Short mmCIF file of C-alpha atoms in Angstrom, two decimals:
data_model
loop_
_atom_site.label_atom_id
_atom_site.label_comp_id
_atom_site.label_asym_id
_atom_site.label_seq_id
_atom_site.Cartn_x
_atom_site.Cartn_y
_atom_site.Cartn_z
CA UNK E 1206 -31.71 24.71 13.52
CA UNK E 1207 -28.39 24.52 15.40
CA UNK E 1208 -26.20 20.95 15.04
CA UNK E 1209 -22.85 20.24 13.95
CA UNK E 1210 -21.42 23.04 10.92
CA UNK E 1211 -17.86 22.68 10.85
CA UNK E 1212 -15.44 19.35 11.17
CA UNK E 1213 -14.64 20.23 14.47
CA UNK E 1214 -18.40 20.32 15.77
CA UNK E 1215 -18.52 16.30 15.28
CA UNK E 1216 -18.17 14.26 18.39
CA UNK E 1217 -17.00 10.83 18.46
CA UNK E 1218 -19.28 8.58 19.27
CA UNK E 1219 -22.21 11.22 19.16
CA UNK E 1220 -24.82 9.01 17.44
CA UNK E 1221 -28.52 10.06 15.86
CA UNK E 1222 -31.44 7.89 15.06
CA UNK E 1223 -33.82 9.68 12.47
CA UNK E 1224 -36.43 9.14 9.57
CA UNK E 1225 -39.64 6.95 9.13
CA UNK E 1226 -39.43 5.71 5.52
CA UNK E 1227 -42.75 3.55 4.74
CA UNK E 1228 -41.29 0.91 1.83
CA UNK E 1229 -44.21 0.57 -0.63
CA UNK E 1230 -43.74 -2.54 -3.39
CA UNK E 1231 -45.17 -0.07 -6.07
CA UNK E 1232 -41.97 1.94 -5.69
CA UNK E 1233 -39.65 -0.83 -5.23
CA UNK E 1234 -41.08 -1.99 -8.47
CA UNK E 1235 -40.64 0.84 -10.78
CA UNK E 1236 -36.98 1.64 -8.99
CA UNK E 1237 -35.90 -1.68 -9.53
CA UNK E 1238 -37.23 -2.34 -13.37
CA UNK E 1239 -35.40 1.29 -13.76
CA UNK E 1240 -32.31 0.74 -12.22
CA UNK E 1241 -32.09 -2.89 -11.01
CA UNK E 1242 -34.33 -5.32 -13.19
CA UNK E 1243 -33.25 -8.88 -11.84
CA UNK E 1244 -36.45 -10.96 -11.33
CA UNK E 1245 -36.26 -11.35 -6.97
CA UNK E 1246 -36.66 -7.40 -7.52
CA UNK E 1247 -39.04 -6.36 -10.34
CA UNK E 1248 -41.20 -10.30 -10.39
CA UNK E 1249 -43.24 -11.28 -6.93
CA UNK E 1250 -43.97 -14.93 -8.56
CA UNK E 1251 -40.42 -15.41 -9.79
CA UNK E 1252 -39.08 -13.51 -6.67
CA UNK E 1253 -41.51 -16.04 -4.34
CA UNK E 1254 -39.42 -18.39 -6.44
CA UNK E 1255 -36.20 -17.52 -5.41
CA UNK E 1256 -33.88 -18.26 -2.61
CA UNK E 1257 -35.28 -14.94 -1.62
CA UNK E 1258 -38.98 -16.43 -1.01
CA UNK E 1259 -40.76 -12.81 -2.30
CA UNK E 1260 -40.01 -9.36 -3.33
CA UNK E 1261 -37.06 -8.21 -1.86
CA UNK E 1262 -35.95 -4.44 -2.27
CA UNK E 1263 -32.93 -3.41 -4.80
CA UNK E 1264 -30.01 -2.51 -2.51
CA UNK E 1265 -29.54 0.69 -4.32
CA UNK E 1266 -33.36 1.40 -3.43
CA UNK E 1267 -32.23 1.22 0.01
CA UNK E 1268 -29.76 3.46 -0.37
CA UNK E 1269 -31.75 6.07 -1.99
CA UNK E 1270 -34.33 5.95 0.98
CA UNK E 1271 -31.94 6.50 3.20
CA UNK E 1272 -30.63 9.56 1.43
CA UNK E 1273 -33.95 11.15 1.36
CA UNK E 1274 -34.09 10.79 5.29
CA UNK E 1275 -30.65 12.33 5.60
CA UNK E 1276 -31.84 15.48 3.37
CA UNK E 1277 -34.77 15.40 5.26
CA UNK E 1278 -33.19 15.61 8.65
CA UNK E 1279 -31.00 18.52 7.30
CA UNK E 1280 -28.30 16.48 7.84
CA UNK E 1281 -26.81 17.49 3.94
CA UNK E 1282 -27.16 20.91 5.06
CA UNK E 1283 -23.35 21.74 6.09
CA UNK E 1284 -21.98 19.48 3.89
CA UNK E 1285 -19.78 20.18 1.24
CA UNK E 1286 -19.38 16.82 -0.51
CA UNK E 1287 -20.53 13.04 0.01
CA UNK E 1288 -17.30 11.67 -0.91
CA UNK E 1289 -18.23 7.73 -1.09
CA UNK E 1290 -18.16 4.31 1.32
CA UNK E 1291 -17.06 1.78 2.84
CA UNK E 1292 -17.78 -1.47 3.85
CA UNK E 1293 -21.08 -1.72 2.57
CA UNK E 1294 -23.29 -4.66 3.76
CA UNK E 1295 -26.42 -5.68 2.82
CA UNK E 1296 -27.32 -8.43 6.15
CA UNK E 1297 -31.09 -9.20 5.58
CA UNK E 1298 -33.49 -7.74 2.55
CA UNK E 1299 -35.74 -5.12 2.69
CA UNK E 1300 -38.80 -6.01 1.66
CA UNK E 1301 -42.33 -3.85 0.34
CA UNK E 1302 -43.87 -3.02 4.26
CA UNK E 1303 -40.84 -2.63 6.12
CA UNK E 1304 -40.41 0.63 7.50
CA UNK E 1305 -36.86 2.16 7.56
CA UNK E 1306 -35.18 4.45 9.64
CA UNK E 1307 -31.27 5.52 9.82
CA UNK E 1308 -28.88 5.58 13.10
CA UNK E 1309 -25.34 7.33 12.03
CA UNK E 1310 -22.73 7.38 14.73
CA UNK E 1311 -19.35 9.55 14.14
CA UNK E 1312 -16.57 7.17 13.76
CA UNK E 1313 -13.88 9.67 13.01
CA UNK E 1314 -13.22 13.24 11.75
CA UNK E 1315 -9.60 13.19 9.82
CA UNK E 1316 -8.38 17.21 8.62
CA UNK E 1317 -7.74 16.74 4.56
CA UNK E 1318 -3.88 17.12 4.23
CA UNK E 1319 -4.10 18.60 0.98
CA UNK E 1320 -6.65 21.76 1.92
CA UNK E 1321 -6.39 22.85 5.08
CA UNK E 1322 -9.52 24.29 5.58
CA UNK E 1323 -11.72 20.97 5.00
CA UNK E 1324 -11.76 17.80 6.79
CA UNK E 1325 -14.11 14.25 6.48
CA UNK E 1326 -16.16 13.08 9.02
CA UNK E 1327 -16.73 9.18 8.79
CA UNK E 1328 -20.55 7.95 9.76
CA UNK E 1329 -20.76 4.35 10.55
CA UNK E 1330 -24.22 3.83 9.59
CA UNK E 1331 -27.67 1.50 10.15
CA UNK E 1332 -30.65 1.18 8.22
CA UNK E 1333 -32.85 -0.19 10.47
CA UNK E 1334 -36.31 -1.76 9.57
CA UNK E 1335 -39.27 -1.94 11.72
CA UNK E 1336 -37.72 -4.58 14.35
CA UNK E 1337 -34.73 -2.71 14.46
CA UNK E 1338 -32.65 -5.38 12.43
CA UNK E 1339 -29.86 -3.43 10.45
CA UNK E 1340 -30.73 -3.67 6.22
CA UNK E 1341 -28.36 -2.26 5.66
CA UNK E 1342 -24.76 -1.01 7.00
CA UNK E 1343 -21.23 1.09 5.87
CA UNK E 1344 -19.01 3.88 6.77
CA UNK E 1345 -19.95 7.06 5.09
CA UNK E 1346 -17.60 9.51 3.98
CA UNK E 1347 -18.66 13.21 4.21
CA UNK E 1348 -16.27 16.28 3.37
CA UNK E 1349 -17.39 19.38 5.95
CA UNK E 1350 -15.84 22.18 6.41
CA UNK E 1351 -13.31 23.34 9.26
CA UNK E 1352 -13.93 25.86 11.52
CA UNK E 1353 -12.11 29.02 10.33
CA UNK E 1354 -9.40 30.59 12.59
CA UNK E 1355 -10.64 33.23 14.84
CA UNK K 939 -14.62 -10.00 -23.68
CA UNK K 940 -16.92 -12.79 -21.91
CA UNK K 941 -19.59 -13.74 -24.27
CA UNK K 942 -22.33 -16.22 -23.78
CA UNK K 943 -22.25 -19.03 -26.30
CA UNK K 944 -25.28 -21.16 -27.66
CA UNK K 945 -27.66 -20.06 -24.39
CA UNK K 946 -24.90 -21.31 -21.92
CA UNK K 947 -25.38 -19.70 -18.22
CA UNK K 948 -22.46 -18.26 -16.95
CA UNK K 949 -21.49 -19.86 -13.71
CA UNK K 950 -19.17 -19.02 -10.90
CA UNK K 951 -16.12 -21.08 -12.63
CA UNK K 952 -16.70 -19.78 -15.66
CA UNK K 953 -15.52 -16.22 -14.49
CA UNK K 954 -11.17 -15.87 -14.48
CA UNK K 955 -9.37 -13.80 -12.25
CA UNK K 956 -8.19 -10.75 -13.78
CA UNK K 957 -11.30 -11.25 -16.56
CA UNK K 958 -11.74 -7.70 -17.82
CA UNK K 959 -15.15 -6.62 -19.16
CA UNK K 960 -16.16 -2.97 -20.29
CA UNK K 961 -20.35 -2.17 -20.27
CA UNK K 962 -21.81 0.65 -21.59
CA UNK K 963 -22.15 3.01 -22.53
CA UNK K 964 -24.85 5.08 -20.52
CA UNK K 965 -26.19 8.67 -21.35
CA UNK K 966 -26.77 10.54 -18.41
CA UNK K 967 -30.60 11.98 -18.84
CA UNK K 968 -31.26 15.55 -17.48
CA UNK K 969 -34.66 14.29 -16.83
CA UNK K 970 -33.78 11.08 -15.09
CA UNK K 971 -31.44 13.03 -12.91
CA UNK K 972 -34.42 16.00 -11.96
CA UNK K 973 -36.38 13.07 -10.92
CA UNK K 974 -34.04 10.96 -9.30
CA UNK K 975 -32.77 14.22 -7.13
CA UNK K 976 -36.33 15.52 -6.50
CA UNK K 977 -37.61 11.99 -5.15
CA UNK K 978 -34.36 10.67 -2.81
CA UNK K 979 -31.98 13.38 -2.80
CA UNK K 980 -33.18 16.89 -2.87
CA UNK K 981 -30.01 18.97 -3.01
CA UNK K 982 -30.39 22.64 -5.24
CA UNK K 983 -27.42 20.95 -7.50
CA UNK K 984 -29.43 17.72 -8.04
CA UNK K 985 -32.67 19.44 -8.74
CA UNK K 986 -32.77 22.78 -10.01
CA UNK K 987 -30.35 23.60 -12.85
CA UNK K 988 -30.47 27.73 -12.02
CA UNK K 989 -28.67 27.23 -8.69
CA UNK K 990 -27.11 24.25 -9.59
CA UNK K 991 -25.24 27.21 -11.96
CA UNK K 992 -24.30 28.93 -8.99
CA UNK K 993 -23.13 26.35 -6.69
CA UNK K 994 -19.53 24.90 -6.48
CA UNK K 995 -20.39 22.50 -9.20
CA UNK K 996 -21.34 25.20 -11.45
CA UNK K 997 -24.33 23.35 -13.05
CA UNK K 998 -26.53 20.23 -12.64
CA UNK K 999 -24.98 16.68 -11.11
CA UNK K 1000 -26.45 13.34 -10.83
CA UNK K 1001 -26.31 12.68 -6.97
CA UNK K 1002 -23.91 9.82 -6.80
CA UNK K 1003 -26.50 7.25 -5.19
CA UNK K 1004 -28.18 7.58 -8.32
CA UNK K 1005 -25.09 7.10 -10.31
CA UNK K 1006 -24.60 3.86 -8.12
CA UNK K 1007 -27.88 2.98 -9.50
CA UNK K 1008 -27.01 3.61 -13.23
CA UNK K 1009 -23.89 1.16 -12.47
CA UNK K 1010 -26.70 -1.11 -11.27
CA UNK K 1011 -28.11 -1.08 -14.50
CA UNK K 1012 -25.30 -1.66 -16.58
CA UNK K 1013 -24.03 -4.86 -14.35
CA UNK K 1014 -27.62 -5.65 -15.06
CA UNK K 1015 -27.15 -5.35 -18.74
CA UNK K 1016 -24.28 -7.40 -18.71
CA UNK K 1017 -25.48 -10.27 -16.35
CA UNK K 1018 -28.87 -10.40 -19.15
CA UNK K 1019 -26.12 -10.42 -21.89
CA UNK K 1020 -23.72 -13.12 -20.85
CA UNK K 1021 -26.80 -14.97 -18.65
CA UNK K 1022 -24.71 -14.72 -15.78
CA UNK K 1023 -26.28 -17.18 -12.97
CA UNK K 1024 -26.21 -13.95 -10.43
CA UNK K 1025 -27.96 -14.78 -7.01
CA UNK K 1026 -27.35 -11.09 -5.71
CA UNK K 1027 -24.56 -8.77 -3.61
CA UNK K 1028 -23.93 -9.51 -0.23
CA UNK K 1029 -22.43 -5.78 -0.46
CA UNK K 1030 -19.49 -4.03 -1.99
CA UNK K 1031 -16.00 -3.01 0.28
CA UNK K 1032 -15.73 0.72 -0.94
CA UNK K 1033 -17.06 3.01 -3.06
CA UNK K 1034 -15.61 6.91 -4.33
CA UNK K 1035 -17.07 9.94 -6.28
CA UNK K 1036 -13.88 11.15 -7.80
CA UNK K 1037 -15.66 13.89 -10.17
CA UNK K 1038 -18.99 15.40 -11.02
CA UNK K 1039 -21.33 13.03 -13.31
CA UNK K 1040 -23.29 15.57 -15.62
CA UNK K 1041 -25.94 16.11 -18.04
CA UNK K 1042 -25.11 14.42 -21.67
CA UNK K 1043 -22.11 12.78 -19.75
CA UNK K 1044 -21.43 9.32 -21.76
CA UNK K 1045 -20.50 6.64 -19.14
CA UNK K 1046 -18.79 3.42 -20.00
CA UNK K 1047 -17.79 0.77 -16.99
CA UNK K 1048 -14.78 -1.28 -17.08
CA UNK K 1049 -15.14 -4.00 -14.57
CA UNK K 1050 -12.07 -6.80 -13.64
CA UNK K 1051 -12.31 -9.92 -11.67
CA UNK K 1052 -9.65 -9.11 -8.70
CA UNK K 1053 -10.85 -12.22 -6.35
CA UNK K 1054 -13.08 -15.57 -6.90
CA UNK K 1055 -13.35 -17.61 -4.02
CA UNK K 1056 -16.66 -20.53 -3.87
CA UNK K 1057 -18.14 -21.37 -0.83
CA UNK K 1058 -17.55 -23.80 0.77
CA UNK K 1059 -21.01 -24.57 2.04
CA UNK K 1060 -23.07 -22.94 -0.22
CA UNK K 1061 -23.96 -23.36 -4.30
CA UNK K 1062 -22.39 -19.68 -5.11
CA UNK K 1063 -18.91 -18.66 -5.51
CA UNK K 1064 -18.43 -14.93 -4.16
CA UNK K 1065 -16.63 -12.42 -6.82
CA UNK K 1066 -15.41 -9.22 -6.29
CA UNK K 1067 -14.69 -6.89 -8.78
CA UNK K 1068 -13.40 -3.30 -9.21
CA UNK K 1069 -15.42 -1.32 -11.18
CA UNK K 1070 -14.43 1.66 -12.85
CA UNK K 1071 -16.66 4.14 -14.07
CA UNK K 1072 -15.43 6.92 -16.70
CA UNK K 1073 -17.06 9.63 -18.93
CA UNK K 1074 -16.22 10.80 -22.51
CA UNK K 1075 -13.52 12.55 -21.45
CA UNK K 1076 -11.50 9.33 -19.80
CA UNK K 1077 -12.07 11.01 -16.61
CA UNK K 1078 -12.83 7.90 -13.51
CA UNK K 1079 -15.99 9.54 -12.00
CA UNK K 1080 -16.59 6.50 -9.97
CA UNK K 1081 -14.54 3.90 -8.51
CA UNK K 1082 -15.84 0.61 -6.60
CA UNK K 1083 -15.16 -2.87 -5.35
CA UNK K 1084 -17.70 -5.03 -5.16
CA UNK K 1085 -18.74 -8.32 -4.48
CA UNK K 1086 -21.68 -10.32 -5.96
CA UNK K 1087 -22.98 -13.94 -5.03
CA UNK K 1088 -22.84 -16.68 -8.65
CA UNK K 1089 -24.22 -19.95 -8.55
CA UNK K 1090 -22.03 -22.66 -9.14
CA UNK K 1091 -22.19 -24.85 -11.92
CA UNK K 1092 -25.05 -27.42 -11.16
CA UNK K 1093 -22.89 -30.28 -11.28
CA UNK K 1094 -20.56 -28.93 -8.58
CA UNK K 1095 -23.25 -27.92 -6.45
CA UNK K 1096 -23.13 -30.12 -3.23
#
């Protein structure tokens, strides 16, 4: 598979839509009483409760379902580093049936001053349920490579 | 260090600006961070310790959404502890892996009120916090700002 390898290969702009992640409540369940046991998350009657008005999904969960669909569209394959965020939002909850899916537009590619032969590429990104209504939004950072002089 | 007294809830003006709180410590578990890499992010230095050996890391790493997660767990802890009247995270303003988290690795968090501002229409105050998360060595392996959602005291509720 071809696509983007080196820092210079990202276009501004250039945005992707990928991934198809079915939210099941079994799995926000278990991630949350793991990771994220506050009663909207891990308790449907407290959760129906809430100000939340049922299950809603850990934001964390979120964000691991949306790093499965970026390994499974390959898109870790070039990478050298996730380096962090910014600007992370969580607008409306996920809840168990939603289905998720990821649109990441290049916002900028900066060359690291400090090596030379690396750069990061900044993603504004969308997790998008099944209405298209962002769950979730922020500015990836991603170190990549730069293309080596001919 | 904030401490809940007598079964009192913590509520948004109960939390100072420039309150300092440490949580922790966590154990990083290899096989927490096999399953965690095999199930959301499937990267040979999350999963498989022989070519985790032979990548740039030179052995195993937790992927760093999953060491967002074991922050999660230890804000958790803490809101449990103190009863902090939490009503969730509208989201967090930035967030860095500064070094590789790693098998064994014993976390601790130290957290600090930077901003406390209540709504004005709303019965929540928002806080935001920096976070910072280091391993036995003193090393920062994580760094955030966040910002969580507390309910107000009842009687200042509108």
């Amino acid at each position: 598979m071809s696509g983007p390898r080196y820092l210079e290969d990202f276009e501004i702009g250039a945005c992707e839509r990928f991934g198809c992640y079915p939210v099941s409540e079994d799995e926000v369940v278990e991630f949350a009483r793991r990771y994220d046991p506050q009663p909207f998350h891990v308790d449907r009657a407290a959760a129906e409760r809430s100000h939340f008005g049922g299950l809603i999904v850990s934001g964390w969960h979120t964000a691991a379902m949306y790093i499965r669909m970026i390994n499974d569209h390959g898109a870790t394959r070039h990478a050298l580093a996730g380096l962090g965020f910014d600007d992370m939002r969580w607008p409306r909850p996920t809840r168990p049936g939603d289905l998720l899916s990821v649109e990441s537009t290049v916002k900028a590619t900066s060359p690291l001053q400090s090596r030379a032969d690396r750069g990061i590429v900044t993603f504004a990104t969308r997790i998008l349920n099944q209405r298209l209504e962002a769950v979730m939004t922020f500015d990836m950072l991603v170190l990549f490579p730069r293309r080596p002089r001919a | 260090m904030p401490r809940a007294t007598g079964g009192r809830m913590k509520y948004f003006e109960d939390f100072r600006l420039g309150e300092v709180s440490v949580l922790g410590p966590l154990v990083v578990d290899e096989a927490e961070v096999l399953e965690y890499g095999r199930k959301y992010d499937p990267q040979p230095f999350h999963t498989d310790k022989a070519a985790a050996a032979q990548s740039h890391f030179g052995g195993l790493i937790a992927s760093g959404w999953h060491t967002c997660a074991m922050q999660m767990r230890l804000m958790v802890e803490e809101m449990t502890r103190d009863q902090v009247a939490g009503m969730g995270s509208p989201g967090l303003e930035s967030c860095r892996w500064l070094k590789p988290v790693r098998l064994g690795d014993r976390l601790t968090c130290r957290t600090e009120v930077i901003d406390a501002r209540p709504s004005a229409s709303k019965p929540y105050g928002i806080l935001k916090r920096r976070f910072e998360l280091s391993n036995q060595d003193g090393e920062v392996v994580m760094r955030l700002v966040g910002l969580g959602l507390v309910a107000k005291r009842p009687e200042a509720r509108a």
